[in-house]
Structure formats: C-alpha cells, structure tokens
Short mmCIF file of C-alpha atoms in Angstrom, two decimals:
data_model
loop_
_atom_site.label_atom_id
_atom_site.label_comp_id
_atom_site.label_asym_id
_atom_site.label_seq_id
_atom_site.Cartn_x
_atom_site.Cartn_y
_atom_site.Cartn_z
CA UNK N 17 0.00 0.00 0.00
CA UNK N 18 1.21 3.31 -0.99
CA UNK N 19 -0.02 6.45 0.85
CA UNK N 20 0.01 9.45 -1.68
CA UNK N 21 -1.01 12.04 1.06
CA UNK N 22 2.01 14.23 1.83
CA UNK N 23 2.96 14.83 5.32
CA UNK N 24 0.94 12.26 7.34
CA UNK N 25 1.13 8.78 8.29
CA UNK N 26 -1.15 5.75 7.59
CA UNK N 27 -1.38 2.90 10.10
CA UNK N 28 -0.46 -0.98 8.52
CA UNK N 29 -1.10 -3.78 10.62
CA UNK N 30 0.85 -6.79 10.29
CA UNK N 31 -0.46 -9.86 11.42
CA UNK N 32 2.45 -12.64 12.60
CA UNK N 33 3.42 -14.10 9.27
CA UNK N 34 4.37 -11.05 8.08
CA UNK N 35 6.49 -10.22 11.15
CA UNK N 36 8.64 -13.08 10.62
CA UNK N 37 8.68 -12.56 7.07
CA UNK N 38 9.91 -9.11 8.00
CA UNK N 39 12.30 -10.24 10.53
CA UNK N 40 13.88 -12.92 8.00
CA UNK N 41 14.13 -10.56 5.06
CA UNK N 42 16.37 -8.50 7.82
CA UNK N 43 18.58 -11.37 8.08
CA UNK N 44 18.64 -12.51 4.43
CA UNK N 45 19.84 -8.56 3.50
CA UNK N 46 22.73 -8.58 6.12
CA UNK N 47 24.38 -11.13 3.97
CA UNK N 48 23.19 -9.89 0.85
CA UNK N 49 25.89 -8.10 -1.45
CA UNK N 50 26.18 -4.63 -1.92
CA UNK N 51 26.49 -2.74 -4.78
CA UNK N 52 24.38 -5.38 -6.85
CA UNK N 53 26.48 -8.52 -8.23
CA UNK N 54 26.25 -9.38 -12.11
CA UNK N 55 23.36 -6.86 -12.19
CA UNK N 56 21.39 -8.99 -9.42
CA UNK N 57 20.28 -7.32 -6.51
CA UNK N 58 20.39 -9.23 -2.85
CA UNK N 59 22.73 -11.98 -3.44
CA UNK N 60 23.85 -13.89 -1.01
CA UNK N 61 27.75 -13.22 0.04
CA UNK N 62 29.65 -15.70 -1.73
CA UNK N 63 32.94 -15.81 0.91
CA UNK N 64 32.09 -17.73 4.47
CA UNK N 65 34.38 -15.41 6.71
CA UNK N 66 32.85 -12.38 5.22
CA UNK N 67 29.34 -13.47 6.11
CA UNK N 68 30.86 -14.35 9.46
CA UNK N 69 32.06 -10.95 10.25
CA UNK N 70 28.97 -9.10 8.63
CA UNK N 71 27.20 -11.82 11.28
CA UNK N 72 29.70 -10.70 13.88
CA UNK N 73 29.06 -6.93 13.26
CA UNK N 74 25.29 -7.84 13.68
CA UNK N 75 25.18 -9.13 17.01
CA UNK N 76 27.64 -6.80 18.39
CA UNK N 77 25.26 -4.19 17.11
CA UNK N 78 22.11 -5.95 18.64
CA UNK N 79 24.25 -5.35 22.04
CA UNK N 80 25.26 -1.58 21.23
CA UNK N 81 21.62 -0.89 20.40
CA UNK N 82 22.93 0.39 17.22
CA UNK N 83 20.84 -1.63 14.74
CA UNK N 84 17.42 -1.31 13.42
CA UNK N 85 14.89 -0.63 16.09
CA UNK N 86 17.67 -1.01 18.77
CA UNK N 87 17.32 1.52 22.49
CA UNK N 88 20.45 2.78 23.36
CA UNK N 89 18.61 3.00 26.84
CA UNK N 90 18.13 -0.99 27.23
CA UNK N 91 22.09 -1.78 25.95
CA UNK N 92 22.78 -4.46 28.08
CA UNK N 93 19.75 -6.88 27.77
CA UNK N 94 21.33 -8.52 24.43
CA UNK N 95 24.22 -9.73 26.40
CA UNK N 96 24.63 -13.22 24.34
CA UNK N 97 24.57 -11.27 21.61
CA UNK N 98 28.33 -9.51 22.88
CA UNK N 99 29.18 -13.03 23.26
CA UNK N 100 28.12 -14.44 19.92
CA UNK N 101 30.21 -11.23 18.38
CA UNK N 102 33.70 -12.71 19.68
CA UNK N 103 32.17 -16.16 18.50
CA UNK N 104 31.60 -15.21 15.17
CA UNK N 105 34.39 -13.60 14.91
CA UNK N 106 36.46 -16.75 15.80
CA UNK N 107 34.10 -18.43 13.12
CA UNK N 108 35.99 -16.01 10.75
CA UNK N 109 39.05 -16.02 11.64
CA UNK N 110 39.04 -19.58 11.59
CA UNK N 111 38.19 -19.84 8.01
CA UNK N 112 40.38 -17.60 6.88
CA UNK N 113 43.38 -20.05 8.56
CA UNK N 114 45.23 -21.19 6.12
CA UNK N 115 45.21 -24.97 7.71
CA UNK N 116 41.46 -25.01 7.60
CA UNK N 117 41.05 -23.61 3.92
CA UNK N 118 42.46 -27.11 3.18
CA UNK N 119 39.97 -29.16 4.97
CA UNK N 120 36.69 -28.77 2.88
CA UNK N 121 34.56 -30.46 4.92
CA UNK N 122 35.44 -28.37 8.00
CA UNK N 123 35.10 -25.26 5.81
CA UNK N 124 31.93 -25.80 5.12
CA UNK N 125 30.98 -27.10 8.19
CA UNK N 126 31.83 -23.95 9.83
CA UNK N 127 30.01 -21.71 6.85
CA UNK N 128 26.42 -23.60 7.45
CA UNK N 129 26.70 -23.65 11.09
CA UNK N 130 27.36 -19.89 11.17
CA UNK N 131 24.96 -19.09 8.70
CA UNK N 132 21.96 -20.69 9.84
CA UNK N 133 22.43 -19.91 13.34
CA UNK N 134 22.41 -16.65 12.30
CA UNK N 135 19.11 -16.84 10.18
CA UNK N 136 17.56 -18.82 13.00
CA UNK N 137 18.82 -16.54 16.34
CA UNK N 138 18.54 -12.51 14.34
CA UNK N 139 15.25 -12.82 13.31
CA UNK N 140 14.29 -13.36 17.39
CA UNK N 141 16.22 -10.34 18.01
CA UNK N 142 15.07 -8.04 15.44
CA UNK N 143 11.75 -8.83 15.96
CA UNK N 144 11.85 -8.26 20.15
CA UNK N 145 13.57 -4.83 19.02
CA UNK N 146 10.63 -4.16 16.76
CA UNK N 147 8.02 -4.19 19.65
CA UNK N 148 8.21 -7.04 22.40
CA UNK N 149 4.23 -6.63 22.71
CA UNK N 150 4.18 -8.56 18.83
CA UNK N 151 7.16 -10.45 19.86
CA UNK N 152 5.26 -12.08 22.24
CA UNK N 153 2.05 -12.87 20.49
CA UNK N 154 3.73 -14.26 17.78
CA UNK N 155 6.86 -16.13 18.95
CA UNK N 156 4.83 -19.26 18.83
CA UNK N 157 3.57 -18.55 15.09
CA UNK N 158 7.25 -18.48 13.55
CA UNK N 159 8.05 -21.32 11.37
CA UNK N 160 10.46 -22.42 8.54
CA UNK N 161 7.24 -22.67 6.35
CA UNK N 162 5.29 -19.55 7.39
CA UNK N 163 6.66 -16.75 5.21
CA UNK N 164 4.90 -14.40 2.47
CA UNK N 165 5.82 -16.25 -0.84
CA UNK N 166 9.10 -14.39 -1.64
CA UNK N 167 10.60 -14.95 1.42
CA UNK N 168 9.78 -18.73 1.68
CA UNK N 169 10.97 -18.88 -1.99
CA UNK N 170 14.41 -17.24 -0.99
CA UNK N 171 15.20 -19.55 1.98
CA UNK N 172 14.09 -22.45 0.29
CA UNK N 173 17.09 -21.77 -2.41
CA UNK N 174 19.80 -20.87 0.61
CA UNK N 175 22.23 -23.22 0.78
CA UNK N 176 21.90 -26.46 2.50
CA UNK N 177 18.05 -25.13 3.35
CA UNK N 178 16.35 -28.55 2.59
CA UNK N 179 19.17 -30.48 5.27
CA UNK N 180 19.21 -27.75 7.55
CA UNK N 181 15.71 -26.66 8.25
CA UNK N 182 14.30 -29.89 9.95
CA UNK N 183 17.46 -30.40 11.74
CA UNK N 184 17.07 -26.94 13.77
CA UNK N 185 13.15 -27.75 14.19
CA UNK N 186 12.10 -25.17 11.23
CA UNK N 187 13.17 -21.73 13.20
CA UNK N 188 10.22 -22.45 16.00
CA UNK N 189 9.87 -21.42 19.77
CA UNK N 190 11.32 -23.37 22.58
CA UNK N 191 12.25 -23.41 26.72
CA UNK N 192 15.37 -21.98 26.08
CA UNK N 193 14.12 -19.15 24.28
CA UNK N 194 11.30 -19.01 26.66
CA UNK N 195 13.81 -18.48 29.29
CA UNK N 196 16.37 -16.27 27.57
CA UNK N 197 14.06 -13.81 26.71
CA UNK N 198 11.79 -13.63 30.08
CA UNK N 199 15.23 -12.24 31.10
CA UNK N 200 15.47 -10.08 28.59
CA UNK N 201 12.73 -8.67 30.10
CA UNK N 202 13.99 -8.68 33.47
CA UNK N 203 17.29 -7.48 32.45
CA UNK N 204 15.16 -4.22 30.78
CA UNK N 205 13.28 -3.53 34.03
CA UNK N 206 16.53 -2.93 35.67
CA UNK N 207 18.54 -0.16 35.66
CA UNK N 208 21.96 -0.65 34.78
CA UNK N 209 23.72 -0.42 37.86
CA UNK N 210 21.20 -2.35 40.02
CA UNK N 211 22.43 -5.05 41.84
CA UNK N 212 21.67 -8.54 39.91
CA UNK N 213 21.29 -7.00 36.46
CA UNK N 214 24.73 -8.67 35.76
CA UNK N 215 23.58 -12.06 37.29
CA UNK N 216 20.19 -11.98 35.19
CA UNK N 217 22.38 -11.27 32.07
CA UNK N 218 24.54 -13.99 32.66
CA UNK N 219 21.78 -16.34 33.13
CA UNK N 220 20.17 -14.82 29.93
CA UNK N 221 23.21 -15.54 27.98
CA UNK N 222 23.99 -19.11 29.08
CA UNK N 223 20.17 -19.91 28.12
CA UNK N 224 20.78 -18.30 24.57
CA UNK N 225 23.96 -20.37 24.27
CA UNK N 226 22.06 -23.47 25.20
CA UNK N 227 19.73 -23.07 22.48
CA UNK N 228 22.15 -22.34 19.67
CA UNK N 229 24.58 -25.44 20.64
CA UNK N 230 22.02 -28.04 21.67
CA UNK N 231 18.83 -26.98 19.50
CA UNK N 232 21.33 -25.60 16.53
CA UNK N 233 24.77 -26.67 16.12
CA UNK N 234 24.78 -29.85 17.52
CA UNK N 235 22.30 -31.71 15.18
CA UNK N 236 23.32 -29.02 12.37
CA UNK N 237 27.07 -29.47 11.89
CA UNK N 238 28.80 -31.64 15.13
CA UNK N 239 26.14 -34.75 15.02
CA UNK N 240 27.58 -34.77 11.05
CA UNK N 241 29.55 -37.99 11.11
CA UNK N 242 32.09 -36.47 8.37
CA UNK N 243 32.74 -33.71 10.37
CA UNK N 244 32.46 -35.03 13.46
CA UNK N 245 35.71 -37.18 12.22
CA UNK N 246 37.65 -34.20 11.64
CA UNK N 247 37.03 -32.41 14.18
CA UNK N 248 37.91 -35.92 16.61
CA UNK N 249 41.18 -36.04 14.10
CA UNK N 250 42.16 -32.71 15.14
CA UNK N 251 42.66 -34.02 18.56
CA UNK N 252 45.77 -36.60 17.16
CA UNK N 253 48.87 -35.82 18.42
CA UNK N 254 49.69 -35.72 14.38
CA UNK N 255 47.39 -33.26 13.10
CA UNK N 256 46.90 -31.39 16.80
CA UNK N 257 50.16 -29.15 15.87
CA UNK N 258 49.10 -28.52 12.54
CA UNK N 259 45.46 -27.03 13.70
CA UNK N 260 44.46 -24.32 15.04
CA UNK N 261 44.75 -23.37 18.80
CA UNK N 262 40.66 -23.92 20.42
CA UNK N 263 40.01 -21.03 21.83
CA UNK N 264 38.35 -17.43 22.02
CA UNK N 265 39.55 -14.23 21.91
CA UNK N 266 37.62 -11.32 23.07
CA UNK N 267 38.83 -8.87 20.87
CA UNK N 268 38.44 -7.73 17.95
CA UNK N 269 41.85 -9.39 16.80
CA UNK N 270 41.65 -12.81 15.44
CA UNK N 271 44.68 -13.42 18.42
CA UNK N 272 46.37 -11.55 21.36
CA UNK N 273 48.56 -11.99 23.09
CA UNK N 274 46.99 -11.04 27.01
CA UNK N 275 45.59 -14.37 28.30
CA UNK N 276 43.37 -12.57 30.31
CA UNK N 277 41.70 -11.87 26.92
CA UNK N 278 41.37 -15.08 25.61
CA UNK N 279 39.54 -18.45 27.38
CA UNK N 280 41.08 -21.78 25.94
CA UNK N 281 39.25 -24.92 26.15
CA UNK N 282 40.83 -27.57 28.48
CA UNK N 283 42.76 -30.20 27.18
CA UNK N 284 40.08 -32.91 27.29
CA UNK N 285 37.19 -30.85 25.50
CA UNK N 286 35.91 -33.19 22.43
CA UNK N 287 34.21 -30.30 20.84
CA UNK N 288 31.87 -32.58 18.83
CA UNK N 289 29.82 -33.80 22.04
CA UNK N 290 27.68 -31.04 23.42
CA UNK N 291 28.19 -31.73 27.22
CA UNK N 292 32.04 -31.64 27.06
CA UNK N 293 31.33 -28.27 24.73
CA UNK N 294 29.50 -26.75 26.98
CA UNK N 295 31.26 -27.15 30.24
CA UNK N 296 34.36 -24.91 27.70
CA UNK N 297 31.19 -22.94 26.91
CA UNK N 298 30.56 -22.23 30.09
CA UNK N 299 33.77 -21.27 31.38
CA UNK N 300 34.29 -19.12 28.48
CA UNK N 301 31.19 -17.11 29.38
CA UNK N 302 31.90 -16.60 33.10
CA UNK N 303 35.49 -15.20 31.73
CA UNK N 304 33.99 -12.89 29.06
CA UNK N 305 31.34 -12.25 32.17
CA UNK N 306 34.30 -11.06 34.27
CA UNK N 307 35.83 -8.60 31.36
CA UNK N 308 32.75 -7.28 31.13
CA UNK N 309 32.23 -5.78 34.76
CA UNK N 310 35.65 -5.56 34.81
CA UNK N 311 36.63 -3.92 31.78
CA UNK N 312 33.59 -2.85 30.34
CA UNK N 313 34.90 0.26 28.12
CA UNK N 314 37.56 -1.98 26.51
CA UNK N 315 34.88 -4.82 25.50
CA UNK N 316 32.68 -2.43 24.25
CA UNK N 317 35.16 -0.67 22.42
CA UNK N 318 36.13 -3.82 20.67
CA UNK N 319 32.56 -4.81 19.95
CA UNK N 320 32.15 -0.88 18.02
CA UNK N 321 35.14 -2.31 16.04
CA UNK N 322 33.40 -5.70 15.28
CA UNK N 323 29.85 -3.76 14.81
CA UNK N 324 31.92 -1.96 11.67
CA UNK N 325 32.07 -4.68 9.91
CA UNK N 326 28.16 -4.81 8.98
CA UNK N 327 29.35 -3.43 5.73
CA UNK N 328 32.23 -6.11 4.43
CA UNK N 329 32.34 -7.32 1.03
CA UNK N 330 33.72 -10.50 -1.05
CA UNK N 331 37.29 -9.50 -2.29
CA UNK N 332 36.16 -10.18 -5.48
CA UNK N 333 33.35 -10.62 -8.32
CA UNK N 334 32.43 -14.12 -8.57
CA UNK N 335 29.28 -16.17 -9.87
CA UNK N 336 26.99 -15.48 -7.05
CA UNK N 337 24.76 -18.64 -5.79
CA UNK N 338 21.48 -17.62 -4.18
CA UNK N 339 19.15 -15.12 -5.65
CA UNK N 340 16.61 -13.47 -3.14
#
C-alpha cells in the first residue's frame, strides 16, 4: 500500500506471518551483497568469513543498540549477543586459517553452522527490538514454512536449506528461548547499575547459548559424522600441531597476546559432544562475564570495532549462488 497524502502517516497492521517474514528478510539482507552482483540485486555473500564478520558486526550491534529498532537506553539486555560477536568472529578467523582452507569439509561445516544460526537466532532479536508486545504474540507462530511467498521462496534456495531446516526444528519457539528472553525482560526492568542486572544477564546468555549449541549446532554441523571425524582427528597428536589453537579471543583481533583476553578450552574438550562443549562454553562465558564488569569500556570498544564490519564485502566478483 502506498499512501500518496504528503505529510501524514497511515497505520499498517501486520499480522504474525508477516512479522517473521519481516524479521527474515532483515537477516537474508545482512548477507546480501552490496552494490548489486552481475546486475542482481540481494545476493547472497559468496565468501564464508565475510558473512561471518557481517554476522559478527550484527550481534555486536544488537548489544550496542545500534541496529534497526535497537534503544540505546536498554544496551545491556542482548548480552549473548556480545558473546556471539567474539564467537563469530572466531568463526571467521578460523576460516580464513590457512590450515582449515584445506579441509573442505570443516570449511563448510563452519560456513552452514554460522549461517543458519544466524538466520535462525537474528530474526528473534530483530523482531523483540521491533516491539516485544508482537514479539510475544507471535513467537509461537514463527516457522520455517510460514513466510509471504518471496521470502519462503528465498530460503528455500539458501544453501543447505532442505538439510538444515528440519534439523534446527524449522526456526520455532522453545524453553530456552522461553527463558532467555523472560530475562530479557527482566534485564530491561533494571537499571543498569542495580544489583543482579549482571547475574540476570549472565543467566540470559547461558540460556541463549544453550539453544544455539544443543537446538542448533549440535544436530546441524557436530552430530555430522564427516565432520564429526575431523574435528575428533584434530585431537591426534599428528594433526593437533598442525590445527588451530581452540580457543576465544575477546577482541576484535583474530589473536592476542593477554591471556586474560582469551579463554582456551581444556585439554580434554571433544568439541563434537555437546556436554564436554558446553562445560568450555561455560567457562568461556563466566570469563567474558568477568571482562565485562571488569573492563567494560575496553569490551565495548572492541565490539564498536566488530559492529563496523556490517558493511564487508567479497574480495572479489564471482558467480553469485542464491538469488533473493
């Protein structure tokens, strides 16, 4: 509907279908390329780490407040979000090591993991942002297979869409949502330097990160018996010096050298089953907890650098591979 009448407003209500439609055309642009490719408009990024750290610069700007419909006034209640920034960014940084380049199945791996995480966990974001009232009476509504037609035809042709889709349960609602966002809510009611904010935001994150290893990566990409063997052949003593060190870095930096910035997983993590994962997990959030009471202005300095990337590009022209 176009409104023709200058200077005033019309109101357009949306029923649910078309707030998840909205809310998954916001993903689909962020890793869309930009100026138009081969005279095609919203094609999909064709390089892995650059979707990564356009995904990276997304989440840190969900945290900042900075992206659409964010409140500069609530920063603070997207606190996995921080989190999944320096994740990301390891995502990226990984693929762009030389040693994994060589390892195709790890590659891409790593590339559908990050990438549909990314259009399952934004769209729950963006759409809370939009107006938590809607969030709420829809959140129950959103489904892999309840989009306006262009947008189910566009994630129907994203790569690995017909594998990954019923392996993540089709984008819908569960407890660990449930929970993560009820303290989102809390977290909002609070003001920032009220005792147990920081414990409610911790508790909101480790929820989050629940969902996205248990109810998304784990059946997505680890419970994948080919890459479940490389990643189990990365712990031989003859490939383990030839891999890359497991751990993360908050920074911006794909490495520093301050081990107070970085949280390495213990020896005996076998990153492929979830419960050893998430113990690492765990630990690594309590640390990145810590740097954030601790040394708040230096994270979020780091996560404006990160949130800069939301404008990356492929290095070069190639045949892209998904029209929207």
């Amino acid at each position: 509907m176009t409104n023709n009448t200058p200077n005033s407003c019309v109101k357009i209500d949306c029923d649910c279908q078309h707030v998840w439609s909205l809310a998954q055309e916001f993903a689909f642009k962020r890793l869309s390329a930009k100026p138009p490719v081969l005279n095609k408009t919203n094609m999909l990024l064709y390089q892995y780490n650059v979707r990564a750290r356009r995904i990276s610069a997304t989440y840190a700007r969900f945290y900042l407040e900075t992206e659409e419909h964010g409140n500069p006034a609530k920063k603070g209640r997207y606190y996995w979000a921080a989190l999944a920034a320096f994740a990301s960014k390891t995502v990226a940084c990984s693929i762009e090591d030389p040693r994994v380049k060589t390892i195709g199945t790890v590659l891409q791996g790593l590339g559908k993991g990050n990438m549909w995480l990314f259009y399952e966990i934004a769209p729950w974001h963006w759409a809370y942002s939009l107006s938590s009232k809607s969030f709420d009476m829809c959140k129950a509504t959103r489904s892999g297979d309840n989009f306006v037609t262009p947008i189910l035809d566009s994630i129907k042709a994203m790569p690995w869409a017909k594998e990954a889709l019923p392996k993540i349960n089709n984008f819908k609602w569960n407890e660990l949502l449930e929970y993560g966002f009820n303290k989102v809510k809390k977290i909002e009611s609070m003001e920032p330097l009220m005792p147990g904010r920081p414990a409610a935001q911790l508790e909101h994150l480790l929820s989050i990160a629940k969902h996205e290893q248990g109810k998304i990566l784990q059946p997505l990409i680890y419970d994948d018996e080919d890459f479940k063997w490389w990643i189990q052949q990365q712990r031989s003593a003859w490939v383990n010096w030839a891999s890359p060190a497991l751990k993360l870095v908050f920074a911006s930096s794909c490495d520093t050298d301050d081990p107070e910035l970085e949280s390495v997983a213990p020896r005996d993590t076998m990153l492929e089953d979830f419960k050893s994962r998430m113990i690492w997990i765990d630990l690594a959030a309590k640390k990145f907890h810590g740097l954030m009471q601790a040394k708040k202005y230096f994270m979020e300095h780091q996560l404006q650098t990160i949130a800069s990337w939301v404008g990356h590009q492929d290095d070069q022209i190639v045949t892209p591979t998904m029209p929207l």
